[in-house]
Coordinates of C-alpha atoms in Angstrom, one line a residue:
Chain A
M199 CA 52.0 132.9 86.7
I200 CA 51.5 129.6 88.4
R201 CA 52.4 127.8 85.2
A202 CA 55.6 129.9 84.8
A203 CA 57.1 128.9 88.1
P204 CA 58.1 125.4 87.1
L205 CA 59.6 126.8 83.9
L206 CA 61.7 129.3 85.9
L207 CA 62.9 126.5 88.2
C208 CA 64.0 124.4 85.2
F209 CA 65.8 127.4 83.7
A210 CA 67.6 128.0 87.0
A211 CA 68.7 124.4 87.1
V212 CA 70.4 124.4 83.7
L213 CA 71.8 127.9 84.0
P214 CA 75.3 127.0 85.4
A215 CA 75.9 124.8 82.3
W216 CA 74.3 127.2 79.9
T217 CA 77.5 128.4 78.3
G218 CA 78.8 124.9 77.6
E219 CA 75.7 123.2 76.5
F220 CA 73.9 125.6 74.3
M221 CA 76.6 127.2 72.2
D222 CA 76.4 126.1 68.6
D223 CA 80.2 126.0 68.1
P224 CA 81.6 123.1 70.1
K225 CA 85.0 124.7 70.2
E226 CA 83.6 127.9 71.6
A227 CA 81.6 125.9 74.2
L228 CA 84.7 124.0 75.4
A229 CA 86.9 127.1 75.3
S230 CA 84.4 128.9 77.5
L231 CA 85.4 126.5 80.3
L232 CA 89.0 127.5 80.2
P233 CA 90.5 130.8 81.4
D234 CA 92.6 132.9 79.1
E235 CA 95.2 133.5 81.8
I236 CA 96.1 131.7 85.0
E237 CA 98.8 132.9 87.5
G238 CA 100.8 134.6 84.7
W239 CA 100.5 131.8 82.2
R240 CA 98.6 133.0 79.1
S241 CA 96.8 131.1 76.4
A242 CA 99.3 130.7 73.5
A243 CA 98.5 130.0 69.9
S244 CA 95.1 128.8 68.8
D245 CA 93.1 126.2 70.6
R246 CA 93.1 122.8 68.8
L247 CA 90.1 120.6 68.4
F248 CA 90.1 116.9 67.9
D249 CA 87.3 114.4 67.3
P250 CA 87.3 110.6 67.4
E251 CA 88.8 110.4 63.9
T252 CA 91.6 113.0 64.4
I253 CA 92.6 112.2 68.0
F254 CA 95.4 109.9 66.9
D255 CA 97.1 113.0 65.3
Y256 CA 97.4 114.4 68.8
I257 CA 97.8 111.6 71.4
D258 CA 99.0 108.6 69.4
G259 CA 97.7 105.1 70.3
A260 CA 96.2 106.1 73.6
G261 CA 93.5 107.9 71.6
E262 CA 91.9 104.5 71.5
V263 CA 91.1 104.8 75.2
Y264 CA 89.0 107.9 74.7
R265 CA 87.3 106.5 71.6
S266 CA 86.3 103.5 73.6
Y267 CA 84.6 105.8 76.1
N268 CA 82.6 107.4 73.2
F269 CA 84.3 110.8 73.6
R270 CA 82.8 113.5 71.4
I271 CA 85.4 116.2 71.2
L272 CA 88.7 117.3 72.7
L273 CA 89.9 120.9 73.0
S274 CA 93.6 121.4 73.7
R275 CA 95.0 124.7 74.9
R276 CA 98.6 125.6 75.5
Y277 CA 99.5 128.1 78.2
E278 CA 102.9 129.8 78.2
C279 CA 104.8 132.1 80.6
Q280 CA 108.2 133.6 80.0
D281 CA 111.1 131.3 81.0
R282 CA 108.7 128.8 82.6
A283 CA 107.6 125.4 81.4
A284 CA 104.4 125.4 79.3
L285 CA 101.1 124.0 80.5
V286 CA 98.8 122.0 78.3
A287 CA 95.1 121.8 79.1
D288 CA 93.2 118.9 77.4
L289 CA 89.4 119.2 77.9
F290 CA 87.4 116.2 76.8
D291 CA 83.6 116.3 76.3
M292 CA 82.8 112.7 76.9
G293 CA 79.1 113.1 76.1
S294 CA 77.9 111.6 79.4
S295 CA 79.0 111.8 83.0
R296 CA 79.2 108.0 83.1
D297 CA 81.9 108.0 80.5
A298 CA 83.7 111.0 82.0
F299 CA 83.8 109.0 85.2
G300 CA 84.9 105.9 83.3
V301 CA 87.8 107.5 81.4
F302 CA 89.0 109.0 84.7
T303 CA 89.1 105.6 86.2
H304 CA 91.4 104.3 83.4
D305 CA 94.4 105.9 85.1
L306 CA 94.0 106.2 88.9
E307 CA 97.7 106.6 89.7
G308 CA 98.5 109.6 91.8
E309 CA 97.4 111.5 94.9
D310 CA 93.9 112.8 95.4
A311 CA 93.9 116.4 94.2
G312 CA 90.5 117.3 95.7
L313 CA 89.0 118.7 92.5
G314 CA 85.8 118.0 90.6
Q315 CA 84.1 114.6 91.3
G316 CA 87.4 112.7 91.4
S317 CA 90.9 113.7 90.7
N318 CA 94.6 112.8 91.0
Y319 CA 98.0 114.4 90.6
K320 CA 101.3 112.8 89.7
G321 CA 104.4 113.7 87.8
G322 CA 103.2 117.1 86.6
L323 CA 99.8 115.7 85.5
L324 CA 96.5 116.8 87.1
S325 CA 93.4 114.9 86.0
F326 CA 89.8 115.1 87.1
W327 CA 86.3 114.6 86.0
R328 CA 83.1 116.7 86.5
D329 CA 79.8 116.3 84.9
R330 CA 80.4 115.1 81.3
Y331 CA 84.0 116.5 81.2
F332 CA 87.3 114.8 81.7
V333 CA 90.1 117.3 82.2
S334 CA 93.8 116.6 81.9
L335 CA 96.2 119.4 82.8
Y336 CA 99.8 118.8 82.2
A337 CA 103.1 120.7 82.8
E338 CA 105.9 120.1 80.5
E339 CA 108.2 120.3 83.4
E340 CA 107.2 119.6 87.0
T341 CA 108.1 122.3 89.5
E342 CA 106.4 123.6 92.7
E343 CA 105.3 126.6 90.7
T344 CA 103.8 124.6 87.8
K345 CA 102.1 122.3 90.2
R346 CA 100.5 125.2 92.0
T347 CA 99.4 126.7 88.7
L348 CA 98.0 123.4 87.5
F349 CA 95.9 123.2 90.7
A350 CA 94.7 126.8 90.2
L351 CA 93.8 126.1 86.6
G352 CA 92.0 122.9 87.6
A353 CA 90.0 124.8 90.2
A354 CA 89.0 127.3 87.6
V355 CA 87.8 124.7 85.1
A356 CA 85.9 122.7 87.7
E357 CA 84.2 125.9 88.7
A358 CA 83.3 126.7 85.1
V359 CA 81.8 123.3 84.5
G360 CA 79.4 124.3 87.3
R361 CA 77.6 121.1 88.1
D362 CA 78.1 117.5 89.0
G363 CA 77.0 114.5 86.9
A364 CA 75.8 111.1 87.9
E365 CA 78.1 108.1 88.3
P366 CA 77.2 104.9 86.5
G367 CA 74.3 103.2 88.1
L368 CA 76.2 99.9 87.9
L369 CA 78.4 101.0 90.7
R370 CA 75.4 100.7 93.1
L371 CA 75.6 96.9 92.7
L372 CA 79.1 96.6 94.2
P373 CA 79.5 95.1 97.6
E374 CA 81.1 97.6 100.0
R375 CA 84.4 95.7 100.2
F376 CA 84.9 96.2 96.4
R377 CA 84.2 100.0 96.5
R378 CA 87.6 101.1 97.8
P379 CA 88.9 104.3 96.2
G380 CA 91.5 103.5 93.5
S381 CA 90.1 100.1 92.8
V382 CA 86.9 100.8 90.7
R383 CA 87.1 101.1 87.0
Y384 CA 84.2 101.6 84.5
F385 CA 84.5 100.8 80.8
H386 CA 82.9 99.3 77.7
T387 CA 85.5 97.2 75.8
H388 CA 87.5 94.1 76.3
H389 CA 90.7 95.9 75.4
V390 CA 90.3 98.1 78.5
L391 CA 89.3 95.1 80.6
N392 CA 92.5 93.3 79.6
Y393 CA 94.5 96.4 80.2
H394 CA 93.5 96.3 83.8
F395 CA 92.9 92.7 84.3
F396 CA 93.7 90.1 81.7
V397 CA 90.7 87.7 81.2
A398 CA 91.2 86.3 77.7
A399 CA 92.9 87.2 74.5
E400 CA 89.6 87.0 72.7
N401 CA 86.5 88.8 73.6
I402 CA 84.8 85.9 75.3
L403 CA 82.3 88.2 77.2
N404 CA 81.2 90.0 74.1
L405 CA 82.0 93.4 75.5
G406 CA 81.5 96.3 73.2
P407 CA 80.4 99.9 73.0
K408 CA 76.9 99.0 74.1
T409 CA 77.9 97.1 77.2
E410 CA 78.7 98.7 80.6
A411 CA 81.3 97.1 82.8
V412 CA 82.7 97.7 86.2
L413 CA 85.9 96.1 87.5
A414 CA 86.6 96.4 91.2
G415 CA 89.4 94.9 93.2
Q416 CA 89.9 94.9 96.9
A417 CA 92.2 97.8 97.5
A418 CA 95.9 97.0 97.4
P419 CA 98.1 97.9 100.3
V420 CA 99.1 101.6 100.5
E421 CA 102.6 100.8 99.3
A422 CA 101.3 99.4 96.1
A423 CA 100.2 101.6 93.2
P424 CA 96.6 101.3 92.1
D425 CA 97.6 100.0 88.7
S426 CA 98.9 96.8 90.2
M427 CA 95.5 95.2 89.8
Q428 CA 97.1 92.6 87.6
D429 CA 97.9 90.8 90.9
P430 CA 95.8 92.6 93.5
G431 CA 96.3 89.8 96.1
G432 CA 92.5 89.5 96.6
G433 CA 89.3 89.0 94.8
V434 CA 88.5 91.0 91.6
L435 CA 84.9 91.6 90.7
L436 CA 83.6 92.2 87.2
V437 CA 80.0 93.2 86.6
V438 CA 78.7 93.7 83.1
R439 CA 75.3 95.0 82.0
Y440 CA 74.2 94.0 78.4
P441 CA 71.7 95.8 76.2
T442 CA 69.3 92.8 76.6
A443 CA 68.9 89.7 78.9
A444 CA 69.4 87.5 75.9
E445 CA 72.9 89.0 75.3
A446 CA 73.7 88.6 78.9
S447 CA 72.7 84.9 78.8
E448 CA 74.8 84.4 75.7
A449 CA 77.8 86.0 77.3
F450 CA 77.3 83.8 80.4
S451 CA 77.3 80.7 78.4
G452 CA 80.3 81.8 76.3
F453 CA 82.3 82.5 79.5
L454 CA 81.4 79.2 81.0
N455 CA 82.6 77.4 77.9
A456 CA 85.8 79.3 77.5
Y457 CA 86.9 79.9 81.1
M458 CA 85.3 77.3 83.4
P459 CA 84.0 74.4 81.4
G460 CA 82.6 71.7 83.6
A461 CA 81.6 74.0 86.4
G462 CA 78.1 72.8 87.4
P463 CA 75.2 74.9 88.6
R464 CA 74.8 75.5 92.3
R465 CA 71.5 75.4 94.1
A466 CA 72.5 77.2 97.4
P467 CA 73.0 79.8 98.5
L468 CA 72.7 81.3 95.0
E469 CA 70.8 79.3 92.5
G470 CA 72.4 79.2 89.0
A471 CA 75.8 80.4 90.1
R472 CA 78.8 78.5 88.9
L473 CA 82.1 78.1 90.7
V474 CA 85.5 76.7 89.9
R475 CA 88.8 76.4 91.7
T476 CA 91.5 77.7 89.4
E477 CA 95.1 76.6 89.0
D478 CA 96.3 79.1 91.6
G479 CA 94.2 77.5 94.2
R480 CA 91.7 80.3 94.3
W481 CA 88.1 80.5 93.3
T482 CA 86.2 82.0 90.4
G483 CA 82.5 82.3 90.2
I484 CA 79.8 83.6 87.8
F485 CA 76.2 84.2 87.7
A486 CA 73.7 85.9 85.4
R487 CA 70.5 87.7 86.3
G488 CA 68.4 89.6 83.7
D489 CA 70.7 91.8 81.7
V490 CA 73.6 91.5 84.2
V491 CA 76.5 89.1 84.4
A492 CA 78.8 89.1 87.4
I493 CA 82.1 87.3 87.9
V494 CA 84.3 87.1 90.9
F495 CA 87.9 86.1 90.2
Q496 CA 90.6 84.7 92.4
E497 CA 89.0 84.8 95.8
A498 CA 90.8 82.8 98.4
E499 CA 87.6 81.2 99.7
A500 CA 84.5 80.0 97.7
V501 CA 82.2 81.5 100.3
D502 CA 83.6 84.9 99.5
V503 CA 82.8 84.5 95.8
L504 CA 79.2 83.4 96.6
D505 CA 78.8 86.2 99.1
A506 CA 79.8 88.8 96.6
L507 CA 77.5 87.3 93.9
D508 CA 74.6 87.1 96.4
H509 CA 75.1 90.7 97.3
I510 CA 74.7 91.7 93.6
A511 CA 71.7 89.5 93.2
G512 CA 70.1 91.2 96.1
A513 CA 71.0 94.7 94.8
L514 CA 69.5 93.8 91.5
E515 CA 66.3 92.6 93.2
K516 CA 66.0 95.8 95.1
G517 CA 66.5 97.8 92.0
R518 CA 63.6 96.2 90.2
Chain B
M267 CA 86.3 78.2 64.7
N268 CA 86.8 75.7 67.4
R269 CA 90.2 76.9 68.7
K270 CA 90.1 77.3 72.5
P271 CA 90.6 80.9 73.5
F272 CA 93.7 81.7 75.5
T273 CA 92.5 82.9 78.9
R274 CA 93.8 83.9 82.3
R275 CA 93.6 80.3 83.3
D276 CA 96.2 79.3 80.8
F277 CA 98.4 82.0 82.3
L278 CA 97.7 80.6 85.8
R279 CA 98.5 77.1 84.6
A280 CA 101.8 78.2 83.1
A281 CA 102.7 80.2 86.2
A282 CA 102.0 77.1 88.4
L283 CA 104.2 75.0 86.1
A284 CA 107.0 77.5 85.8
P285 CA 107.2 79.6 89.0
L286 CA 110.8 80.7 88.4
A287 CA 110.1 82.2 84.9
G288 CA 111.6 85.6 84.5
A289 CA 109.6 88.7 84.8
F290 CA 109.6 89.4 81.1
A291 CA 108.3 85.9 80.3
A292 CA 106.0 85.5 83.3
H293 CA 103.0 87.4 82.2
R294 CA 101.4 85.1 79.7
P295 CA 102.5 81.9 78.0
S296 CA 103.2 82.1 74.4
G297 CA 100.2 80.1 73.2
G298 CA 102.3 77.9 70.9
S299 CA 105.7 77.9 69.3
T300 CA 106.4 77.9 65.6
R301 CA 109.9 76.6 66.3
A302 CA 110.5 72.9 65.9
S303 CA 111.8 71.5 69.1
S304 CA 114.6 69.6 67.3
A305 CA 115.8 72.6 65.4
P306 CA 118.9 74.3 66.8
A307 CA 118.0 77.5 68.6
A308 CA 118.8 80.6 66.7
T309 CA 121.1 83.2 68.3
A310 CA 121.4 87.0 67.9
R311 CA 123.8 89.7 68.6
V312 CA 123.1 93.2 69.9
V313 CA 125.5 96.1 70.5
L314 CA 124.9 98.4 73.4
I315 CA 127.0 101.5 73.2
R316 CA 126.9 104.3 75.8
D317 CA 128.7 107.6 76.2
K318 CA 128.2 109.9 79.1
D319 CA 129.1 112.9 76.9
M320 CA 126.4 112.4 74.4
L321 CA 124.0 114.8 76.1
G322 CA 124.8 118.4 76.7
P323 CA 123.0 121.1 78.7
D324 CA 119.2 120.8 78.6
R325 CA 119.5 117.2 77.4
R326 CA 120.5 118.3 73.9
I327 CA 122.3 115.7 71.9
V328 CA 125.9 116.4 71.1
P329 CA 126.0 115.5 67.4
S330 CA 129.7 114.6 67.2
V331 CA 129.4 112.2 70.1
V332 CA 126.2 110.4 68.9
E333 CA 127.7 110.2 65.4
K334 CA 130.7 108.4 66.7
M335 CA 128.6 106.1 68.8
L336 CA 126.5 105.1 65.7
D337 CA 129.7 104.6 63.7
D338 CA 131.4 102.5 66.4
A339 CA 128.3 100.4 67.0
V340 CA 127.8 99.4 63.3
S341 CA 131.5 98.7 62.9
V342 CA 131.6 96.4 65.9
F343 CA 128.3 94.8 65.0
F344 CA 129.4 93.9 61.5
G345 CA 133.1 93.4 62.4
T346 CA 134.4 95.9 59.9
K347 CA 137.4 98.2 60.2
T348 CA 135.4 101.3 59.3
P349 CA 131.8 102.3 59.6
Q350 CA 131.5 102.9 55.9
E351 CA 132.5 99.3 55.2
A352 CA 129.6 98.2 57.4
W353 CA 127.2 100.5 55.6
N354 CA 128.5 99.4 52.2
G355 CA 127.5 95.8 53.2
M356 CA 124.0 97.0 54.0
I357 CA 123.2 99.4 51.3
R358 CA 123.8 99.3 47.5
P359 CA 124.1 102.5 45.4
D360 CA 120.9 101.6 43.5
D361 CA 118.8 101.1 46.7
I362 CA 115.9 103.3 47.5
V363 CA 116.2 103.8 51.3
G364 CA 113.6 104.7 53.8
I365 CA 114.9 105.7 57.2
K366 CA 111.9 104.8 59.4
S367 CA 112.1 107.2 62.2
N368 CA 109.7 108.2 65.0
V369 CA 108.2 111.7 65.5
W370 CA 106.3 111.2 68.8
S371 CA 106.6 114.7 70.1
P372 CA 107.8 114.2 73.7
L373 CA 110.5 111.8 72.6
P374 CA 111.4 111.9 68.8
T375 CA 114.3 110.2 67.2
G376 CA 115.8 113.7 66.5
P377 CA 117.5 115.3 63.5
E378 CA 121.1 114.6 64.8
I379 CA 120.6 110.8 64.5
E380 CA 118.4 110.9 61.4
G381 CA 120.9 113.2 59.7
H382 CA 123.9 111.0 60.4
L383 CA 122.1 107.9 59.2
K384 CA 121.1 109.7 56.0
K385 CA 124.7 110.8 55.4
R386 CA 126.0 107.3 55.9
V387 CA 123.4 106.0 53.4
M388 CA 124.4 108.7 50.9
D389 CA 128.0 107.8 51.4
C390 CA 127.2 104.4 50.0
G391 CA 126.4 106.1 46.7
V392 CA 122.7 106.5 47.1
P393 CA 121.5 109.8 45.6
E394 CA 119.8 112.1 48.1
S395 CA 116.6 111.9 46.0
H396 CA 116.5 108.2 46.9
V397 CA 116.7 108.6 50.6
G398 CA 113.7 109.4 52.8
V399 CA 113.4 110.0 56.5
A400 CA 109.8 109.8 57.8
D401 CA 107.4 108.3 60.3
R402 CA 103.9 109.3 59.2
G403 CA 102.3 109.3 55.8
L404 CA 104.5 106.3 54.7
L405 CA 101.8 104.9 52.4
K406 CA 101.8 108.1 50.4
N407 CA 105.5 108.4 50.3
P408 CA 107.1 106.8 47.3
L409 CA 110.5 106.6 49.1
F410 CA 108.8 104.2 51.5
T411 CA 106.3 102.4 49.3
G412 CA 109.1 101.9 46.7
A413 CA 111.9 101.4 49.2
T414 CA 114.3 98.5 48.6
A415 CA 116.0 99.0 52.0
L416 CA 114.8 100.3 55.4
I417 CA 116.7 101.6 58.4
N418 CA 114.6 101.3 61.5
V419 CA 115.4 103.9 64.2
R420 CA 113.4 105.1 67.2
P421 CA 113.6 105.9 70.9
A422 CA 112.6 103.4 73.5
R423 CA 109.6 104.1 75.6
T424 CA 106.7 102.5 77.5
H425 CA 103.5 102.4 75.5
H426 CA 99.9 102.4 76.5
W427 CA 98.8 99.3 74.6
A428 CA 101.9 97.5 73.7
G429 CA 103.9 97.8 76.9
V430 CA 106.8 99.3 75.1
G431 CA 107.2 101.2 71.9
S432 CA 110.4 99.9 70.3
C433 CA 111.8 98.5 67.0
I434 CA 109.2 95.9 66.3
K435 CA 106.3 98.3 66.8
N436 CA 107.9 101.1 64.8
M437 CA 106.5 99.6 61.6
I438 CA 102.9 100.4 62.8
T439 CA 102.7 103.4 60.6
F440 CA 102.9 101.2 57.5
V441 CA 99.2 100.4 58.2
P442 CA 96.4 102.8 57.7
Q443 CA 94.6 102.0 61.0
P444 CA 97.1 101.3 63.7
Y445 CA 94.5 101.0 66.4
L446 CA 93.3 97.8 64.9
W447 CA 96.5 96.2 66.2
H448 CA 95.7 96.9 69.8
G449 CA 94.1 93.5 70.5
D450 CA 95.6 91.4 73.3
S451 CA 98.1 94.1 74.1
C452 CA 99.3 94.3 70.5
A453 CA 100.3 90.7 70.7
D454 CA 100.9 90.2 67.0
L455 CA 102.8 93.3 66.1
A456 CA 105.4 91.0 64.4
K457 CA 103.0 90.5 61.6
L458 CA 103.7 94.1 60.6
W459 CA 107.1 92.7 59.4
E460 CA 105.2 90.5 56.9
L461 CA 103.8 93.6 55.1
P462 CA 105.0 93.9 51.5
H463 CA 106.5 97.3 52.2
V464 CA 108.5 95.9 55.1
K465 CA 109.3 92.2 54.6
G466 CA 113.0 91.5 54.1
K467 CA 113.9 95.1 53.7
V468 CA 115.0 96.2 57.1
R469 CA 118.8 96.3 57.2
L470 CA 119.5 97.8 60.6
N471 CA 117.6 98.4 63.8
I472 CA 118.6 101.2 66.2
L473 CA 116.8 101.6 69.5
V474 CA 117.6 105.0 70.8
M475 CA 118.2 104.8 74.6
L476 CA 119.4 108.4 75.2
T477 CA 116.5 109.4 77.5
P478 CA 114.1 106.5 77.5
L479 CA 110.7 106.8 79.0
F480 CA 110.2 104.0 81.6
H481 CA 106.7 104.8 82.8
G482 CA 103.8 106.7 81.3
I483 CA 100.8 108.5 82.7
G484 CA 97.8 110.5 81.4
P485 CA 96.5 111.0 77.9
H486 CA 100.0 111.7 76.5
H487 CA 101.6 108.8 78.4
Y488 CA 104.4 111.1 79.3
S489 CA 106.0 112.8 82.2
S490 CA 109.4 114.3 82.5
R491 CA 109.6 112.5 85.9
Y492 CA 109.8 109.2 84.1
V493 CA 112.7 109.7 81.7
W494 CA 116.3 109.3 82.6
D495 CA 119.6 109.9 81.0
Y496 CA 120.7 106.5 79.9
R497 CA 122.9 107.9 77.1
G498 CA 122.9 104.7 75.0
L499 CA 122.0 103.1 71.7
L500 CA 121.1 99.5 71.0
V501 CA 122.0 98.3 67.5
G502 CA 121.4 95.1 65.7
T503 CA 119.8 93.4 62.7
D504 CA 117.4 91.4 64.7
P505 CA 114.5 93.7 65.9
V506 CA 113.3 91.1 68.4
A507 CA 116.7 90.8 70.1
V508 CA 117.2 94.6 70.2
D509 CA 113.8 95.0 71.7
S510 CA 114.3 92.2 74.2
V511 CA 117.5 93.9 75.5
G512 CA 115.7 97.3 75.5
V513 CA 112.8 96.1 77.5
R514 CA 115.1 94.5 80.1
I515 CA 116.7 97.9 80.6
L516 CA 113.3 99.6 81.0
E517 CA 112.2 96.9 83.5
A518 CA 115.4 97.3 85.5
K519 CA 114.9 101.0 85.6
R520 CA 111.4 100.5 86.9
R521 CA 112.6 98.2 89.6
E522 CA 115.2 100.8 90.6
F523 CA 112.8 103.7 90.5
F524 CA 109.8 102.1 92.2
G525 CA 111.8 100.2 94.7
G526 CA 110.5 96.8 93.7
D527 CA 109.2 94.7 90.9
R528 CA 106.7 96.8 88.9
P529 CA 105.9 94.9 85.7
L530 CA 105.1 96.9 82.6
Q531 CA 101.4 97.4 82.1
P532 CA 100.4 96.0 79.8
P533 CA 103.1 93.4 79.4
A534 CA 105.3 93.8 76.3
H535 CA 104.5 90.2 75.3
H536 CA 104.6 91.1 71.6
I537 CA 108.3 90.8 71.8
R538 CA 108.3 87.2 73.0
Y539 CA 105.5 86.4 70.5
A540 CA 107.5 87.9 67.7
D541 CA 109.9 85.0 68.5
T542 CA 107.7 82.2 69.5
R543 CA 104.7 82.7 67.3
H544 CA 106.1 84.5 64.3
G545 CA 109.8 83.5 64.2
L546 CA 110.8 87.1 63.5
G547 CA 113.9 86.9 65.8
V548 CA 115.3 86.0 69.1
S549 CA 113.8 87.2 72.4
D550 CA 115.4 84.8 74.9
P551 CA 118.2 86.7 76.7
A552 CA 120.1 83.5 77.0
R553 CA 120.4 83.3 73.2
I554 CA 121.4 87.0 72.7
E555 CA 125.0 88.0 72.7
L556 CA 125.2 91.5 74.2
V557 CA 128.3 93.4 73.2
R558 CA 128.9 96.4 75.5
L559 CA 130.8 99.4 74.3
G560 CA 131.7 102.6 76.2
W561 CA 130.4 103.9 79.4
R562 CA 129.4 101.2 81.9
E563 CA 128.1 103.1 84.9
G564 CA 124.3 102.6 85.5
A565 CA 124.0 100.2 82.5
L566 CA 121.3 98.2 84.4
I567 CA 122.0 95.1 82.4

């Protein structure tokens, strides 16, 4: 009996996600998270399922975004209601909560919808993430009624997912001033990096499916949309974790050669950091420690670059 | 490979040197021009035609209006008395003609335009069996793999990776893995026009500007909030010039809607590179003659 108690506790912990995780049929597992009917809109036609090979049949070139976040499977369901605009629910199983968080951060435009572990609404599109799921709910025409129904549908799906997932551990390295909502993005590939913040046409940091990266900018003024990070007006921080320290070291050297040749090593306050003043009069700095490379772009003052890098060095030290 | 990678610092350097560069050109420098500096600069001509009656209730295309717009645009572009004269100059009776359309579900080219183009091609003496209209599956379609002439037609819209989806990009479905072209924001899409199935075959480019999409959100990159009734067509033989005009209209709409400069994300630099790197056509607005026909209100250009 004593031995059975821990087993019961484990069972209780996984129970909320039971339906999604342990069904053999992935379509059935995802479909179980969506209601058949919501506020008079009913599921119409058959659900459609897409994998990384077939996603382009459904969402055109943007499918590459979801592939770059290692998505496993997408279920799309259409809801219809007489004389009303149709609603489309796209439910992505991203395989991990890290990547669900990441793909959500790819498009941060909109108002906070208060759903799941992060959400936004704009222009008839409600998006959120919870656990390993990214959810996109879309009304073919935006009205007060479709907006209300999208929120009801979102609440139902978030409830059905049942549990939260962990954010990427890399976020814990960020200095507080870079953690503003709407300014943190998590990704793997240099295509996505360049989409948000152009660094180089070539992949000079050797980013790829096995690297984890966080891009964080100081929050733009309220008037400016989050996707204006191409010119955020303040420093932009990029932190990359590589599979091995050797790969991090190689990326560090590659970036120095391509982006800041001639930048000498500093001794204080952060040994090994490199700093350069770029053509816009701002400062860029880099350092590598273990399997992590951190770069601060376009800070107004060199001391702010070093301060951010020093913070990350400290956070890495604490984490060891 | 010792070539120095093009980085953000090159962009900063160029911006420092040319602070007054236009919004379209300002994002990234070209990274090298293929045009000899002593050569006379090429020019291009584009027809913009608009008609406020081209859309009926529910944004349905009024076929008779859009057909007349297409006819008027090609007549003016080629300087002919009738549209058929213009088409006879483009298409021979023994041509095999692929009308390269676009089926993107929120904003397709549409049967009204496709049907009229097909009719005009057939009026040149081309049998119906030698005219195809398609977007997908081109490499398995003998009317496209064997085409001797192509008509390029598609709606204008913003695009997740390329900044805009317009005439240059419309040839992407001639490759089996389009996503391999996403590098550096699809910088080298003009290379599509070097493909054997495409090179030298495109006789006319039509950028459909009836209800363009000027901003995209979410997985489908679409919201009805970000389309507007522009009710226009851009027509020309130079895809770069047509796209250059089209992107300026989209950018103007973004400025109007967002109340300030809101550059395309990512920048549609493939249009400028199509000119400066690949010599496919003319992107510089100063070297494009824009011929305006029809409705002028809200033209944005």
